[in-house]
Amino acid sequence: MATDSPDVRVYALSPNSIQFLDRIGAWKYIKDRSQPYTAMQIWEESGPGLLRFSADDMGAPALGRICEDQTIQTAIYQSIKDQGYNFSPYFGYSVDDVKLPANGNNPSSPAVVKIEPKDTVNFQPKELSARLVVGADGANSMVRKFSGISTWGWGYGQEAVVATVRLPGYDQPTPEANADSTASDSSAPNTGRRAAPRNNTAWQKYLTTGPLALLPLWDGYASIVWSTSIAECKRLKALPADQFLLELNAALQSRPATDKWSVFEKSDATNLPPFINNLFQARPFGPVSNLFGKSPQELLQAAKREVAAVADVLMASAQMSDPLQYPPKLEALCGPRVSFPLSFSQARQYTAPRCALVGDAAHSIHPQAGQGLNLGVQDAITLSDCIVRTMSVGGDIGQASLLKSYEKERYVKNLSMMTLVDGINTVFKDEHATRPVASSSSAASASSHTTNQDKKDTHEKDYVSFSAQATRPGDLPFVPKMKQFLRSAGMLGIHQLGPVKNKIAKFAMGLDNSSTNK
Amino acid sequence: MLSTLGARYIRHASARCRALSYDRVNKEELQKFASVGSDWWDPNSKSGTGPLHDMNPVRVDFVRRSVAEALNRTHLFESQQLKGLNILDVGCGGGLLSESLARLGANMTSIDPAPENIKVASSHSRNDPLTATINYKQSTIEEILASGQKFDVVCALEVIEHVDDPRGFIQACAQCVQGRDGAPGNLFVSTMNRTKKAHLMAVVGAEYVLGLLPPGTHEWNKFITPDELRIMVESTPVESQSNDNNDKQSSTMKFIKQNGIVLKP
């Protein structure tokens, strides 16, 4: 049972990664300080799109677990010590230089790494020679820099604000409450006098400015990852804590701006982009229109009505079978707000003579799919398998064939996942996004679009209705509206297609990854 | 078939010279390897050693696995299974096999009649502390036999097809093997099978079509079939300590294509 609040740096570990950590004997040290999530809801601010995954549908105990960075690192060190390996770590040093052999095919000399201590008074610089140098030193990898490996990619122009928050309903742990706890699963620790609200869902809402994720932690804590523009991020970090919490809750609780398909609202053809109009003016459509006795415009309206009807059925059935749920209101902000920049980046090579890059040193991905660390773990699994295979035939672990087989295995797989996540980012990106500054005085004027029903709803009363002040989708030009329609309809469609959803979830959990975890 | 075999062995027996052991070494065969130099360690070399790099993991795996099974060491980590064993590598060339076995814990003695090969092998082995302990000697198997040294494992991989008197060679190798603690010693021989397919692939294909090996590296007439090898070995007298016949273990003529597929012709 954790008594201190979680550290702000947390990761989502997929079941595949957890299996690996278990295999190396580190998971037992992480397990108690991690929170499983059994459901994940993804929805949007500007439309009715909704997608919810559930571990029960797939018969899995959890979709993944959220753990702290420090806990994972300490657990791995502990498991190395447990197994009695000859392991000499140099803590408090940084890499000063890396010299690799010139010829990768015939690396006749070892690799040399020079390290500098931070504390130059008590410690000396060292020169380490190795058969293989593994660069696992993150996005600003020194090993990558000194190996002469360059990267390609782009910055998203976004940063993510990360913070730890607290849910209501979790009191301090009391011994008598634990004794009569009726909760059968340890996943929702019963720390209060009454059964505390379950905290096993991961929430991700696509605001117009970027995704906002709420990830469950133990003891009623949760982690938020708010990706947004750099200026907005700076503003959010500078806000006083209670103001930040107000904006956070408002963003999470706001209703979608419309529950209708905005793309069908205006029905005149002047709404269409010019190229579609020109298409219908062209001669080939003449015979078609004559055939049905209607003009192209009328045909278009008829088509629109049909599609709108189908889309309405889709939306209605989603609302009936598995409607939108709202995340819990957050009670307090615990700890600092930190931020990190978001980019899409891939090293041009993962290997150099006697050198391999793993994890963020090799690739950088948008955090919105929670795949960053999991890709790194898969890199580690693949590289360690290559090393074991080579060692079992007495080979040189720095040899080119080992490095090449590692790179071949991981390069494309990583790039595919990064491209997929980048694609999702593009789908949800809204170029017309604006976010107003929150203040309680604007709450009153904001409710102009909400119905009476909404006003009476105590659920929304306390919060600034941002959606009213964000650009209304109805005012957007055609192409963004169509994009939003396709996106929302796509989400709702997948939401109701169990088998398709399960396949997607399995992919994200790494369970159909054949290269890892043998 | 037996009569042709018999005729073949008589021919070899009469050609045998009992003078200096180096006279047994075919000078032409030696020349094929003399000019390889640092190409021994280049996996992409065209001077004939390229395919050896692809083959090496497979043959080391076979040697290690077989020794571990024979000596009941399969429960150990792979990198520990050859620990403490004295292994002789006959015709070590640039040391490809020797270095791999040394990293698996073996005490290696490696011999080759060509001084250039020994030079290349010793200087390369100094790069890694695990391989720096290999004892390289310019020598022949007959000399080792004469010195009375015995080894737990003797390896003569990809050598016998370059030797004029295969039967004598096998005898000499076998007599240097000695088991310990009741477990048998092991002799490993690998070569190419004398089949039409091997001729097509190893000689014509590798040397002339793909240019992987210099033309003339292999003489098809010198390839040995599995049956011939078995006969040679099983007729070798050894000092009977535990077993009557030498425990023949061979990699059964594996021929590996450039892209790493192993064929058993």
CSV table of N, CA, C and O in Angstrom, one decimal, chain A residues 59 95 102 187 234 250 259 284 298 314 321 335 338 377 394 433 475 483 495 500:
chain,number,residue,atom,x,y,z
A,59,GLY,N,-11.3,-11.0,-22.3
A,59,GLY,CA,-11.0,-12.0,-21.3
A,59,GLY,C,-9.6,-11.8,-20.7
A,59,GLY,O,-9.0,-12.7,-20.2
A,95,VAL,N,28.2,10.7,-20.3
A,95,VAL,CA,29.0,10.2,-21.4
A,95,VAL,C,29.7,11.4,-22.0
A,95,VAL,O,29.1,12.4,-22.4
A,102,ALA,N,36.3,1.7,-36.8
A,102,ALA,CA,35.9,2.2,-38.1
A,102,ALA,C,35.1,1.3,-39.0
A,102,ALA,O,34.2,1.6,-39.6
A,187,SER,N,-7.3,-4.8,-7.3
A,187,SER,CA,-7.0,-3.7,-8.2
A,187,SER,C,-7.6,-2.4,-7.7
A,187,SER,O,-7.1,-1.3,-8.0
A,234,LYS,N,2.8,26.5,-21.5
A,234,LYS,CA,3.4,27.5,-20.6
A,234,LYS,C,2.4,28.1,-19.6
A,234,LYS,O,2.6,28.3,-18.4
A,250,ALA,N,-13.0,21.3,-16.0
A,250,ALA,CA,-13.9,21.8,-17.1
A,250,ALA,C,-13.6,21.1,-18.4
A,250,ALA,O,-14.5,20.7,-19.1
A,259,ASP,N,-24.6,17.2,-30.5
A,259,ASP,CA,-24.9,15.7,-30.6
A,259,ASP,C,-25.6,15.4,-32.0
A,259,ASP,O,-26.3,14.5,-32.1
A,284,PRO,N,-20.1,14.9,-68.2
A,284,PRO,CA,-20.4,13.4,-67.9
A,284,PRO,C,-21.6,13.2,-67.0
A,284,PRO,O,-22.3,12.2,-67.1
A,298,GLU,N,-29.9,17.9,-56.6
A,298,GLU,CA,-30.9,17.1,-55.9
A,298,GLU,C,-30.4,15.7,-55.6
A,298,GLU,O,-30.7,15.2,-54.5
A,314,LEU,N,-26.3,5.1,-36.3
A,314,LEU,CA,-25.0,4.8,-35.7
A,314,LEU,C,-24.9,5.4,-34.3
A,314,LEU,O,-24.5,4.8,-33.3
A,321,SER,N,-26.4,1.4,-26.6
A,321,SER,CA,-25.7,0.2,-26.2
A,321,SER,C,-24.6,0.5,-25.2
A,321,SER,O,-24.4,-0.2,-24.2
A,335,GLY,N,1.6,17.8,-6.1
A,335,GLY,CA,2.9,17.8,-6.6
A,335,GLY,C,3.0,18.8,-7.8
A,335,GLY,O,2.1,19.5,-8.1
A,338,VAL,N,5.0,19.3,-14.6
A,338,VAL,CA,6.2,19.3,-15.4
A,338,VAL,C,5.7,19.1,-16.9
A,338,VAL,O,4.6,18.7,-17.1
A,377,VAL,N,10.8,-1.3,-24.6
A,377,VAL,CA,10.9,-2.7,-24.0
A,377,VAL,C,11.0,-3.7,-25.1
A,377,VAL,O,11.8,-4.7,-25.0
A,394,GLY,N,29.2,-18.7,-29.1
A,394,GLY,CA,30.5,-18.1,-28.8
A,394,GLY,C,30.9,-17.0,-29.7
A,394,GLY,O,32.1,-16.7,-30.0
A,433,ALA,N,-8.6,25.2,-33.9
A,433,ALA,CA,-8.8,25.1,-32.4
A,433,ALA,C,-8.5,26.4,-31.7
A,433,ALA,O,-7.4,27.0,-32.0
A,475,ASP,N,-19.6,26.1,-37.7
A,475,ASP,CA,-19.1,27.3,-38.4
A,475,ASP,C,-17.9,27.0,-39.3
A,475,ASP,O,-17.4,27.9,-39.9
A,483,LYS,N,-14.1,15.9,-42.2
A,483,LYS,CA,-13.1,15.2,-41.5
A,483,LYS,C,-13.6,14.8,-40.1
A,483,LYS,O,-13.5,13.7,-39.6
A,495,HIS,N,-16.5,1.4,-32.2
A,495,HIS,CA,-17.0,1.2,-30.8
A,495,HIS,C,-18.0,0.1,-30.7
A,495,HIS,O,-18.1,-0.6,-29.7
A,500,VAL,N,-13.5,-6.0,-34.1
A,500,VAL,CA,-12.5,-5.1,-34.6
A,500,VAL,C,-11.8,-4.4,-33.5
A,500,VAL,O,-10.6,-4.2,-33.4
